[in-house]
Amino acid sequence: MSDFDSEKKDGQARPDYYQPNQNAGGTYYNPPQNEQAQDSNTTYHYSYANNNQQAGSNYYEPPQNDNNSQNGNSPKPPKKNKAGKIVAIILVICAFVAVVGIVLGATGVIDSNKNSVNNNSTSQSQDSSSDVKTNDSNSVETKDSSGNLTVAGVAQKVMDSCVGITVYSQQQEAYNYFYNYGDNSNSSGSSDPQKSGEGSGVIMSESNGKTYILTCAHVISGGTKFTVTLNNKKEYDAKMVAYDSQTDIGVLSINATGLQVAEFANSDNLAVGEQVVAIGCPGGLEFMNSLTSGYISALDRPISSNIGYDNKCIQVDAAINPGNSGGALFNMQGQVIGVNSSKIAATEYEGMGFAVPSDTAISTANSLIKSGYVEGRAKLGITYVQLTKYSNYSAILSALEEKGYKDAEGTMVINSIDGSSDLASKDVKQYDMIVAVNSKTMTSTDVLTSVLADSKPGDTVKLTIARIENNEIKIKNVECKLMESKGESTTTNNNSGN
C-alpha cells in the first residue's frame, strides 16, 4: 500500500489523487459583524430598574392626633370622689398586662426556638439537596441490545492481541577524514542498527514455540532488527519471516507462547456502514494501542501498493495516523477484518483510511510463513512506469485512441525485463508500451493485475505492444508465458513490478 506513515522512509511516491479545484477568489463563510448602534443610548443587555419610585410620589404617613385645644373645648376636671377607684383600676390593669406580657414573652421564645430549629433543618435540607452526587457503579456496558460488543467491549476483548513494533536499520557511517588523520582503516564502516521507525501489529497465530505477528510490508521491509512490545509493555526480540510488497503484508516471529491470539473474520461478509474499531500506535509506541472508532465507508477501493499493484481495500473513516500501519481493524464482535495500511494524507481530505482485507492478509501471511513468498502467483517478469506519469501522456493517449485503444490510461511503459522472463526472448524492449491484455484495453492497471491474479505460472497471455518509432506508433501482439512470482524483497522509487 502507498505509505503515508512515518515508518517508511524510502517508498514509491503515491500516484496523485484527484484534488478539488480551488476557485480563484473563492470566499469562505464569514459570520456577520454587529453594526455600531447609531443611538448612543442603545444597550445590549438588560438591567433591573425600580420604576415604582417616581419623583414626587407620596409615601404612607400615619395620621397625626388632633390637638383638642384647637377645637376650643377644654377638658372637664375629674371628680374627686372617683380618684381612688381610678387608681385601683389602673393598678389592676397594669398587673394584668404584666402577667400577660410574661406569658406571651415565654411563648415567643419557645416559638422562636422552634422556628430557628425548623429554619436550620430546612437550610440543611436545601444544602443537602444541592450537593453533587456521584454514581459509585464501576460497571461498563460491553454489549448492546443486539448482542454486539460496544467499543469498550471490543477494547477489553482484543487489546492484549495488539502489539507495537520498533524497527532498526543498519546505517553506514561516513568517513571522517580529520578524526583519524593518517588512518585509512576506518574509511568506511557500519554502525549498530539504529531505530528507524515504529509501527503496529496483531498476534495472528502460534506454532512450534513461536508466535507470529501480522503487520505491513512497508513497516518492516527496510529493517534489520525488530522488537515487539506487548500490551503489558513486555518486549521481545523479533525476526522477519517474510513480506510481500504486492499486498503490503509482512510477518514477524517471536519466541513466546501463551499469548492472546486475535480472532479473524471473513472480510467477504462486510457491508458499508458497519461500525469498526482501529487499534495501533499513532505517533509510535508513546501512544501505543490507541483506539479510534468509525464506520466502513466503502469496499473494494483500488489502492496502489509500493510496487504499483492496485489492491482492493476497505475504506474507513476511523482515524488512521502515522504509526497505525500494521495495526488491526476490528468489527464489533472483536474480530480482525483488516490490516490498517494507509491514508490519504492531504489537507483536502479527512477521514479516509484504508485497510487490507483480512482474507487477503491471512492467505498472504500463511504463504509467507510456509514458503517465504506467495505461492502460485504469476507474473510477466517486468518493471514498468504508468504512462500517465509522463508529461506528454495526453498526446500518446490520443494517438492510441486513433489506433482503436480508447481510454488507455492504464497503459504500462516497460522499464526493464527480467532475464528469466519469456519476454526476454521476444521482440520487446525498454519503453515499449502494453496497451491491451488478451485483447482488453488497459483502461487501468487493474486489467493486467486481474489477469495475473486469475492465472497460474506457465499460463500464456496475449499482450498488445505499442512502440514509438520515427514519431509514429506501431502496434503488434506478443504471446508471453507467465513465470512464478516469488515475492519482492526490495522496492524502487519509480518502477513497479509485474
Short mmCIF file of C-alpha atoms in Angstrom, two decimals:
data_model
loop_
_atom_site.label_atom_id
_atom_site.label_comp_id
_atom_site.label_asym_id
_atom_site.label_seq_id
_atom_site.Cartn_x
_atom_site.Cartn_y
_atom_site.Cartn_z
CA MET A 1 0.00 0.00 0.00
CA SER A 2 1.19 3.54 -0.54
CA ASP A 3 2.95 4.63 2.57
CA PHE A 4 1.85 7.88 4.17
CA ASP A 5 3.28 6.77 7.54
CA SER A 6 6.43 7.82 9.27
CA GLU A 7 7.77 4.25 9.42
CA LYS A 8 8.62 4.18 5.72
CA LYS A 9 11.39 6.49 4.68
CA ASP A 10 12.07 5.34 1.11
CA GLY A 11 8.88 4.28 -0.62
CA GLN A 12 7.44 4.89 -4.08
CA ALA A 13 5.69 8.21 -4.41
CA ARG A 14 1.97 7.69 -4.33
CA PRO A 15 0.06 8.38 -7.55
CA ASP A 16 -1.63 11.72 -7.42
CA TYR A 17 -5.19 11.64 -6.31
CA TYR A 18 -7.86 13.92 -7.70
CA GLN A 19 -7.91 17.12 -5.75
CA PRO A 20 -10.85 19.51 -5.89
CA ASN A 21 -10.27 22.69 -7.88
CA GLN A 22 -9.81 25.79 -5.76
CA ASN A 23 -11.92 28.57 -7.30
CA ALA A 24 -9.94 31.75 -7.67
CA GLY A 25 -11.23 34.38 -5.41
CA GLY A 26 -13.44 31.91 -3.61
CA THR A 27 -14.68 33.14 -0.32
CA TYR A 28 -15.28 31.30 2.86
CA TYR A 29 -18.27 31.91 5.10
CA ASN A 30 -17.72 34.79 7.49
CA PRO A 31 -20.22 35.40 10.28
CA PRO A 32 -21.93 38.82 10.03
CA GLN A 33 -20.44 41.57 12.19
CA ASN A 34 -22.63 43.57 14.62
CA GLU A 35 -23.16 47.08 13.31
CA GLN A 36 -22.30 50.03 15.51
CA ALA A 37 -25.52 51.41 17.02
CA GLN A 38 -26.21 54.99 15.94
CA ASP A 39 -28.10 55.82 19.12
CA SER A 40 -25.65 56.36 21.94
CA ASN A 41 -28.31 55.28 24.39
CA THR A 42 -28.70 51.83 22.82
CA THR A 43 -27.82 48.99 25.20
CA TYR A 44 -27.11 45.31 24.51
CA HIS A 45 -28.08 43.96 27.89
CA TYR A 46 -30.91 44.18 30.32
CA SER A 47 -30.55 45.76 33.77
CA TYR A 48 -33.12 45.81 36.54
CA ALA A 49 -34.61 49.26 37.21
CA ASN A 50 -37.08 50.11 40.05
CA ASN A 51 -39.82 52.08 38.34
CA ASN A 52 -42.05 52.32 41.40
CA GLN A 53 -40.14 55.18 43.00
CA GLN A 54 -41.21 58.12 40.90
CA ALA A 55 -40.32 61.72 41.54
CA GLY A 56 -42.80 63.42 43.82
CA SER A 57 -44.53 60.22 44.82
CA ASN A 58 -46.04 60.24 48.33
CA TYR A 59 -45.17 57.59 50.88
CA TYR A 60 -47.68 56.47 53.51
CA GLU A 61 -47.68 58.68 56.61
CA PRO A 62 -49.61 57.75 59.76
CA PRO A 63 -52.38 60.24 60.70
CA GLN A 64 -51.48 62.79 63.34
CA ASN A 65 -53.53 63.03 66.58
CA ASP A 66 -55.79 66.07 66.64
CA ASN A 67 -54.98 68.69 69.19
CA ASN A 68 -58.13 69.10 71.30
CA SER A 69 -57.15 72.59 72.21
CA GLN A 70 -57.69 73.60 68.61
CA ASN A 71 -61.37 72.72 68.92
CA GLY A 72 -61.92 75.36 71.56
CA ASN A 73 -63.13 72.82 74.13
CA SER A 74 -61.38 72.48 77.49
CA PRO A 75 -61.37 69.06 79.20
CA LYS A 76 -63.55 68.66 82.23
CA PRO A 77 -61.71 68.05 85.50
CA PRO A 78 -62.35 64.59 87.05
CA LYS A 79 -64.49 64.30 90.03
CA LYS A 80 -62.62 63.98 93.32
CA ASN A 81 -64.72 61.13 94.73
CA LYS A 82 -63.75 58.84 91.86
CA ALA A 83 -59.99 59.31 92.13
CA GLY A 84 -59.34 56.30 94.38
CA LYS A 85 -61.33 53.97 92.19
CA ILE A 86 -59.50 55.10 89.10
CA VAL A 87 -56.13 54.48 90.73
CA ALA A 88 -57.20 50.99 91.78
CA ILE A 89 -58.43 50.15 88.30
CA ILE A 90 -55.18 51.34 86.78
CA LEU A 91 -53.17 49.16 89.15
CA VAL A 92 -55.27 46.09 88.30
CA ILE A 93 -54.87 46.74 84.58
CA CYS A 94 -51.09 47.16 84.95
CA ALA A 95 -50.84 43.91 86.87
CA PHE A 96 -52.90 42.10 84.24
CA VAL A 97 -50.80 43.50 81.42
CA ALA A 98 -47.62 42.44 83.21
CA VAL A 99 -48.86 38.85 83.62
CA VAL A 100 -49.99 38.66 80.00
CA GLY A 101 -46.67 40.08 78.84
CA ILE A 102 -44.73 37.48 80.78
CA VAL A 103 -46.85 34.66 79.34
CA LEU A 104 -46.59 35.95 75.76
CA GLY A 105 -42.88 36.52 76.11
CA ALA A 106 -42.29 32.95 77.19
CA THR A 107 -44.43 31.67 74.32
CA GLY A 108 -42.50 33.82 71.85
CA VAL A 109 -39.19 32.40 72.99
CA ILE A 110 -40.48 28.87 72.50
CA ASP A 111 -41.85 29.68 69.05
CA SER A 112 -38.63 31.44 68.15
CA ASN A 113 -36.62 28.40 69.14
CA LYS A 114 -38.93 26.16 67.13
CA ASN A 115 -38.66 28.43 64.10
CA SER A 116 -34.90 28.53 64.47
CA VAL A 117 -34.75 24.75 64.58
CA ASN A 118 -37.11 24.49 61.60
CA ASN A 119 -35.15 27.07 59.64
CA ASN A 120 -31.88 25.31 60.36
CA SER A 121 -33.41 21.99 59.33
CA THR A 122 -34.78 23.49 56.12
CA SER A 123 -31.45 25.12 55.33
CA GLN A 124 -29.61 21.86 55.90
CA SER A 125 -32.13 20.03 53.72
CA GLN A 126 -31.68 22.56 50.95
CA ASP A 127 -27.89 22.37 51.23
CA SER A 128 -28.06 18.60 51.18
CA SER A 129 -30.26 18.55 48.08
CA SER A 130 -27.83 20.82 46.20
CA ASP A 131 -24.82 18.52 46.76
CA VAL A 132 -23.43 16.81 43.60
CA LYS A 133 -23.85 13.08 43.86
CA THR A 134 -21.67 10.53 42.02
CA ASN A 135 -22.61 7.09 40.87
CA ASP A 136 -20.45 4.56 42.65
CA SER A 137 -21.13 1.92 39.99
CA ASN A 138 -17.95 0.92 38.11
CA SER A 139 -19.71 -1.26 35.56
CA VAL A 140 -19.07 -0.53 31.85
CA GLU A 141 -21.51 -1.66 29.20
CA THR A 142 -19.66 -4.14 27.00
CA LYS A 143 -22.61 -5.31 24.90
CA ASP A 144 -25.50 -3.53 23.28
CA SER A 145 -29.11 -4.67 23.00
CA SER A 146 -28.39 -6.59 19.77
CA GLY A 147 -25.65 -8.65 21.38
CA ASN A 148 -22.75 -6.91 19.64
CA LEU A 149 -19.86 -5.63 21.69
CA THR A 150 -19.67 -1.95 22.46
CA VAL A 151 -16.48 -0.10 21.61
CA ALA A 152 -15.39 -0.58 25.23
CA GLY A 153 -16.25 -4.26 24.92
CA VAL A 154 -14.09 -4.63 21.81
CA ALA A 155 -11.20 -2.94 23.59
CA GLN A 156 -11.46 -5.28 26.57
CA LYS A 157 -11.54 -8.33 24.32
CA VAL A 158 -8.74 -7.57 21.85
CA MET A 159 -6.24 -5.17 23.41
CA ASP A 160 -3.84 -7.90 24.55
CA SER A 161 -3.57 -9.22 20.98
CA CYS A 162 -2.36 -5.83 19.68
CA VAL A 163 1.36 -5.04 19.68
CA GLY A 164 3.81 -2.28 18.88
CA ILE A 165 6.78 -2.82 16.55
CA THR A 166 10.11 -1.00 16.66
CA VAL A 167 12.27 -1.20 13.54
CA TYR A 168 16.05 -0.80 13.50
CA SER A 169 18.15 -0.32 10.36
CA GLN A 170 21.84 -0.67 9.65
CA GLN A 171 23.26 2.73 8.83
CA GLN A 172 26.58 3.39 7.12
CA GLU A 173 28.92 5.78 8.91
CA ALA A 174 30.55 8.41 6.76
CA TYR A 175 34.35 8.52 6.91
CA ASN A 176 35.60 11.44 9.00
CA TYR A 177 38.90 12.38 7.36
CA PHE A 178 40.18 14.59 10.16
CA TYR A 179 39.05 12.38 13.05
CA ASN A 180 41.53 9.61 12.16
CA TYR A 181 44.16 11.52 10.27
CA GLY A 182 46.52 9.14 8.51
CA ASP A 183 44.39 6.07 9.40
CA ASN A 184 42.52 4.80 6.35
CA SER A 185 41.30 1.65 8.07
CA ASN A 186 38.06 3.43 9.04
CA SER A 187 37.34 4.88 5.63
CA SER A 188 34.05 3.02 5.68
CA GLY A 189 32.12 1.01 8.16
CA SER A 190 28.76 0.35 9.69
CA SER A 191 27.27 1.31 12.98
CA ASP A 192 24.98 -0.66 15.21
CA PRO A 193 21.39 -0.75 13.98
CA GLN A 194 19.60 2.50 14.74
CA LYS A 195 15.90 2.91 15.36
CA SER A 196 14.36 3.88 12.04
CA GLY A 197 10.64 3.56 12.60
CA GLU A 198 7.75 2.31 14.69
CA GLY A 199 4.55 0.61 13.65
CA SER A 200 1.77 -1.67 14.78
CA GLY A 201 0.88 -5.33 14.54
CA VAL A 202 -1.51 -8.02 15.72
CA ILE A 203 -0.83 -11.53 17.05
CA MET A 204 -2.12 -13.88 14.34
CA SER A 205 -1.04 -17.41 15.34
CA GLU A 206 1.20 -19.65 17.43
CA SER A 207 3.08 -22.70 16.17
CA ASN A 208 6.10 -24.76 17.24
CA GLY A 209 7.05 -22.50 20.12
CA LYS A 210 6.77 -19.34 18.05
CA THR A 211 4.19 -16.60 17.91
CA TYR A 212 3.62 -14.86 14.58
CA ILE A 213 2.91 -11.15 14.27
CA LEU A 214 0.95 -9.83 11.29
CA THR A 215 1.89 -6.34 10.09
CA CYS A 216 2.50 -4.33 6.91
CA ALA A 217 5.34 -4.94 4.49
CA HIS A 218 6.28 -1.27 4.38
CA VAL A 219 6.71 -1.26 8.17
CA ILE A 220 9.41 -3.95 8.23
CA SER A 221 10.87 -4.06 4.70
CA GLY A 222 13.79 -1.74 5.48
CA GLY A 223 14.66 -3.21 8.87
CA THR A 224 17.48 -5.45 10.05
CA LYS A 225 16.41 -5.78 13.69
CA PHE A 226 13.00 -5.67 15.35
CA THR A 227 11.40 -5.61 18.78
CA VAL A 228 7.78 -6.39 19.57
CA THR A 229 6.13 -4.73 22.58
CA LEU A 230 3.06 -6.34 24.12
CA ASN A 231 0.16 -4.51 25.71
CA ASN A 232 1.68 -5.24 29.15
CA LYS A 233 4.87 -3.44 27.98
CA LYS A 234 6.91 -6.66 27.84
CA GLU A 235 9.38 -6.64 24.93
CA TYR A 236 10.61 -9.46 22.69
CA ASP A 237 13.29 -9.55 20.04
CA ALA A 238 11.65 -10.43 16.73
CA LYS A 239 12.78 -11.96 13.45
CA MET A 240 11.50 -11.17 10.00
CA VAL A 241 9.74 -14.14 8.41
CA ALA A 242 8.97 -12.52 5.05
CA TYR A 243 6.98 -9.73 3.47
CA ASP A 244 5.03 -9.22 0.26
CA SER A 245 5.15 -5.75 -1.26
CA GLN A 246 2.32 -6.51 -3.66
CA THR A 247 -0.26 -6.85 -0.89
CA ASP A 248 1.73 -4.83 1.69
CA ILE A 249 1.63 -7.72 4.16
CA GLY A 250 4.57 -8.79 6.35
CA VAL A 251 5.17 -11.29 9.15
CA LEU A 252 7.48 -11.27 12.19
CA SER A 253 8.03 -14.06 14.72
CA ILE A 254 8.95 -14.06 18.41
CA ASN A 255 10.00 -16.90 20.71
CA ALA A 256 6.99 -16.90 23.01
CA THR A 257 3.89 -18.96 23.69
CA GLY A 258 0.63 -18.50 25.53
CA LEU A 259 -0.07 -15.02 24.23
CA GLN A 260 -3.53 -13.87 23.22
CA VAL A 261 -4.12 -14.67 19.54
CA ALA A 262 -6.57 -12.49 17.63
CA GLU A 263 -9.72 -13.89 16.07
CA PHE A 264 -10.20 -13.27 12.33
CA ALA A 265 -13.44 -12.77 10.40
CA ASN A 266 -14.34 -13.36 6.75
CA SER A 267 -13.90 -9.97 5.09
CA ASP A 268 -16.16 -11.01 2.20
CA ASN A 269 -19.15 -10.57 4.52
CA LEU A 270 -18.58 -6.89 5.28
CA ALA A 271 -21.07 -4.14 4.48
CA VAL A 272 -20.80 -0.39 4.10
CA GLY A 273 -21.97 1.33 7.28
CA GLU A 274 -20.69 -1.30 9.71
CA GLN A 275 -19.05 0.13 12.81
CA VAL A 276 -15.36 -0.67 13.18
CA VAL A 277 -12.55 -0.15 15.68
CA ALA A 278 -8.92 0.55 14.76
CA ILE A 279 -6.13 -0.08 17.27
CA GLY A 280 -2.49 0.84 16.78
CA CYS A 281 0.38 3.12 17.71
CA PRO A 282 -0.24 6.54 16.15
CA GLY A 283 2.92 8.56 16.52
CA GLY A 284 4.82 5.49 17.71
CA LEU A 285 4.92 3.48 20.92
CA GLU A 286 4.44 6.60 23.03
CA PHE A 287 0.75 6.28 22.19
CA MET A 288 0.70 2.51 21.88
CA ASN A 289 -2.64 0.76 21.45
CA SER A 290 -4.66 3.90 20.92
CA LEU A 291 -8.22 3.18 19.86
CA THR A 292 -10.29 5.01 17.27
CA SER A 293 -13.76 4.13 16.06
CA GLY A 294 -15.69 4.77 12.87
CA TYR A 295 -17.56 3.12 10.05
CA ILE A 296 -16.84 1.31 6.80
CA SER A 297 -17.10 4.00 4.12
CA ALA A 298 -16.60 1.76 1.08
CA LEU A 299 -15.42 -1.68 0.00
CA ASP A 300 -13.06 -2.83 -2.78
CA ARG A 301 -11.35 0.54 -3.14
CA PRO A 302 -8.39 0.15 -5.57
CA ILE A 303 -5.30 1.50 -3.80
CA SER A 304 -1.81 1.20 -5.29
CA SER A 305 0.92 -0.58 -3.36
CA ASN A 306 4.55 0.49 -3.30
CA ILE A 307 5.28 -1.56 -6.42
CA GLY A 308 2.26 -0.41 -8.38
CA TYR A 309 -0.33 -3.12 -7.79
CA ASP A 310 -3.86 -1.96 -7.23
CA ASN A 311 -5.21 -3.80 -4.21
CA LYS A 312 -8.87 -3.76 -3.26
CA CYS A 313 -9.06 -2.28 0.22
CA ILE A 314 -11.56 -1.42 2.93
CA GLN A 315 -12.11 2.33 3.25
CA VAL A 316 -12.90 3.59 6.76
CA ASP A 317 -13.37 6.94 8.45
CA ALA A 318 -11.75 5.87 11.73
CA ALA A 319 -8.67 7.99 12.33
CA ILE A 320 -5.54 6.38 10.85
CA ASN A 321 -2.30 8.18 11.71
CA PRO A 322 1.44 7.62 11.20
CA GLY A 323 2.33 4.57 13.25
CA ASN A 324 -1.06 2.86 12.77
CA SER A 325 0.25 0.84 9.82
CA GLY A 326 0.09 -2.88 10.52
CA GLY A 327 -2.49 -2.47 13.27
CA ALA A 328 -5.75 -4.37 13.22
CA LEU A 329 -9.17 -3.19 12.12
CA PHE A 330 -11.87 -4.95 14.18
CA ASN A 331 -15.59 -5.50 13.75
CA MET A 332 -18.00 -5.22 16.67
CA GLN A 333 -17.52 -8.88 17.54
CA GLY A 334 -13.85 -8.16 18.25
CA GLN A 335 -12.69 -9.99 15.10
CA VAL A 336 -9.97 -8.76 12.75
CA ILE A 337 -11.44 -7.71 9.40
CA GLY A 338 -8.42 -5.86 8.02
CA VAL A 339 -4.87 -4.60 8.49
CA ASN A 340 -4.57 -0.81 8.51
CA SER A 341 -2.21 0.19 5.76
CA SER A 342 -2.51 3.78 4.58
CA LYS A 343 -4.45 7.00 4.48
CA ILE A 344 -4.82 9.88 2.09
CA ALA A 345 -2.60 12.39 3.84
CA ALA A 346 -3.59 15.69 2.29
CA THR A 347 -5.09 18.82 3.74
CA GLU A 348 -8.11 18.48 1.46
CA TYR A 349 -9.03 15.09 2.88
CA GLU A 350 -10.18 13.91 6.28
CA GLY A 351 -11.31 10.51 7.47
CA MET A 352 -10.03 8.44 4.55
CA GLY A 353 -8.06 5.43 5.75
CA PHE A 354 -7.55 2.07 4.06
CA ALA A 355 -7.04 -1.48 5.28
CA VAL A 356 -6.03 -4.72 3.57
CA PRO A 357 -9.00 -7.13 3.90
CA SER A 358 -8.42 -9.94 6.40
CA ASP A 359 -8.91 -12.68 3.79
CA THR A 360 -6.09 -11.24 1.67
CA ALA A 361 -3.89 -10.64 4.71
CA ILE A 362 -4.25 -14.15 6.17
CA SER A 363 -3.80 -16.05 2.90
CA THR A 364 -0.71 -13.98 2.11
CA ALA A 365 0.73 -14.37 5.62
CA ASN A 366 0.21 -18.14 5.63
CA SER A 367 2.13 -18.44 2.34
CA LEU A 368 4.91 -16.23 3.68
CA ILE A 369 5.26 -18.41 6.78
CA LYS A 370 5.25 -21.61 4.75
CA SER A 371 7.39 -20.67 1.74
CA GLY A 372 8.79 -17.19 2.26
CA TYR A 373 6.75 -15.91 -0.68
CA VAL A 374 3.20 -16.12 -2.02
CA GLU A 375 2.91 -19.45 -3.75
CA GLY A 376 1.28 -19.88 -7.14
CA ARG A 377 1.40 -16.21 -8.06
CA ALA A 378 2.12 -15.49 -11.73
CA LYS A 379 3.95 -12.51 -13.22
CA LEU A 380 5.32 -11.24 -16.53
CA GLY A 381 8.80 -10.53 -15.15
CA ILE A 382 8.99 -6.81 -15.90
CA THR A 383 9.16 -3.47 -14.15
CA TYR A 384 7.12 -0.60 -15.53
CA VAL A 385 6.06 3.01 -15.14
CA GLN A 386 2.45 4.00 -15.75
CA LEU A 387 2.06 6.09 -18.92
CA THR A 388 0.24 8.88 -17.09
CA LYS A 389 3.47 9.63 -15.20
CA TYR A 390 4.94 11.11 -18.40
CA SER A 391 4.31 14.77 -19.18
CA ASN A 392 3.26 14.07 -22.79
CA TYR A 393 0.92 11.20 -21.98
CA SER A 394 -2.12 13.03 -23.37
CA ALA A 395 -0.65 13.13 -26.87
CA ILE A 396 0.21 9.43 -26.70
CA LEU A 397 -3.28 8.55 -25.47
CA SER A 398 -4.78 10.49 -28.39
CA ALA A 399 -2.59 8.58 -30.82
CA LEU A 400 -3.57 5.26 -29.22
CA GLU A 401 -7.24 6.21 -29.49
CA GLU A 402 -6.75 6.71 -33.23
CA LYS A 403 -5.41 3.15 -33.31
CA GLY A 404 -8.58 1.88 -31.63
CA TYR A 405 -7.44 1.83 -27.98
CA LYS A 406 -9.72 4.34 -26.31
CA ASP A 407 -9.25 5.46 -22.69
CA ALA A 408 -6.00 3.52 -22.31
CA GLU A 409 -4.92 5.41 -19.15
CA GLY A 410 -3.64 2.15 -17.63
CA THR A 411 -1.01 1.70 -20.32
CA MET A 412 2.28 0.42 -18.86
CA VAL A 413 5.65 1.63 -20.14
CA ILE A 414 8.17 -1.22 -19.78
CA ASN A 415 11.24 -0.12 -17.83
CA SER A 416 13.13 -3.42 -17.55
CA ILE A 417 12.71 -7.11 -18.42
CA ASP A 418 13.86 -9.96 -16.16
CA GLY A 419 16.36 -12.22 -17.87
CA SER A 420 14.27 -15.28 -16.97
CA SER A 421 11.06 -13.76 -18.37
CA ASP A 422 9.62 -15.18 -21.57
CA LEU A 423 9.53 -11.61 -22.89
CA ALA A 424 13.34 -11.54 -22.87
CA SER A 425 13.29 -13.81 -25.93
CA LYS A 426 10.63 -11.77 -27.73
CA ASP A 427 10.88 -8.60 -29.77
CA VAL A 428 10.05 -6.46 -26.76
CA LYS A 429 12.32 -3.81 -25.25
CA GLN A 430 12.52 -0.95 -22.80
CA TYR A 431 9.97 1.85 -23.37
CA ASP A 432 7.59 -0.40 -25.27
CA MET A 433 4.03 0.05 -24.02
CA ILE A 434 1.50 -2.61 -23.01
CA VAL A 435 -1.81 -1.17 -24.23
CA ALA A 436 -4.00 -4.30 -24.02
CA VAL A 437 -4.02 -7.76 -22.42
CA ASN A 438 -5.94 -10.62 -24.02
CA SER A 439 -7.50 -8.03 -26.37
CA LYS A 440 -8.80 -5.90 -23.48
CA THR A 441 -7.67 -2.26 -23.49
CA MET A 442 -5.65 -1.15 -20.48
CA THR A 443 -8.16 1.35 -19.14
CA SER A 444 -6.41 0.88 -15.78
CA THR A 445 -3.57 -1.23 -14.42
CA ASP A 446 -6.29 -3.42 -12.92
CA VAL A 447 -6.73 -5.02 -16.35
CA LEU A 448 -3.33 -6.72 -16.16
CA THR A 449 -3.30 -7.39 -12.43
CA SER A 450 -6.72 -9.05 -12.67
CA VAL A 451 -5.49 -11.33 -15.45
CA LEU A 452 -2.40 -12.24 -13.42
CA ALA A 453 -4.50 -12.89 -10.31
CA ASP A 454 -6.62 -15.37 -12.26
CA SER A 455 -3.63 -17.08 -13.89
CA LYS A 456 -1.02 -19.61 -12.81
CA PRO A 457 2.68 -19.81 -13.61
CA GLY A 458 3.03 -21.39 -17.05
CA ASP A 459 -0.18 -19.87 -18.44
CA THR A 460 0.08 -17.82 -21.63
CA VAL A 461 -1.31 -14.31 -22.12
CA LYS A 462 -1.52 -12.14 -25.23
CA LEU A 463 -0.02 -8.67 -24.91
CA THR A 464 -0.66 -5.81 -27.32
CA ILE A 465 2.56 -3.80 -27.56
CA ALA A 466 2.82 -0.21 -28.84
CA ARG A 467 6.20 1.19 -29.86
CA ILE A 468 7.09 4.73 -30.89
CA GLU A 469 9.34 4.75 -33.98
CA ASN A 470 10.07 7.79 -36.12
CA ASN A 471 7.45 9.71 -34.18
CA GLU A 472 4.81 7.15 -35.10
CA ILE A 473 3.11 4.48 -33.01
CA LYS A 474 3.32 0.91 -34.25
CA ILE A 475 1.21 -1.91 -32.79
CA LYS A 476 1.94 -5.63 -32.54
CA ASN A 477 0.75 -8.63 -30.49
CA VAL A 478 3.07 -10.85 -28.44
CA GLU A 479 2.34 -14.04 -26.52
CA CYS A 480 4.09 -14.46 -23.18
CA LYS A 481 4.31 -17.44 -20.84
CA LEU A 482 3.90 -16.34 -17.24
CA MET A 483 6.59 -17.08 -14.64
CA GLU A 484 6.21 -17.67 -10.90
CA SER A 485 6.48 -14.68 -8.63
CA LYS A 486 8.49 -15.41 -5.50
CA GLY A 487 7.89 -12.17 -3.73
CA GLU A 488 9.55 -8.78 -3.52
CA SER A 489 12.47 -8.15 -1.20
CA THR A 490 13.25 -4.65 -2.42
CA THR A 491 11.33 -1.77 -3.92
CA THR A 492 12.33 1.19 -6.05
CA ASN A 493 11.07 4.72 -6.19
CA ASN A 494 9.91 4.81 -9.80
CA ASN A 495 9.49 1.27 -11.02
CA SER A 496 6.74 -1.22 -10.42
CA GLY A 497 6.85 -4.94 -10.99
CA ASN A 498 4.61 -7.45 -12.74
#
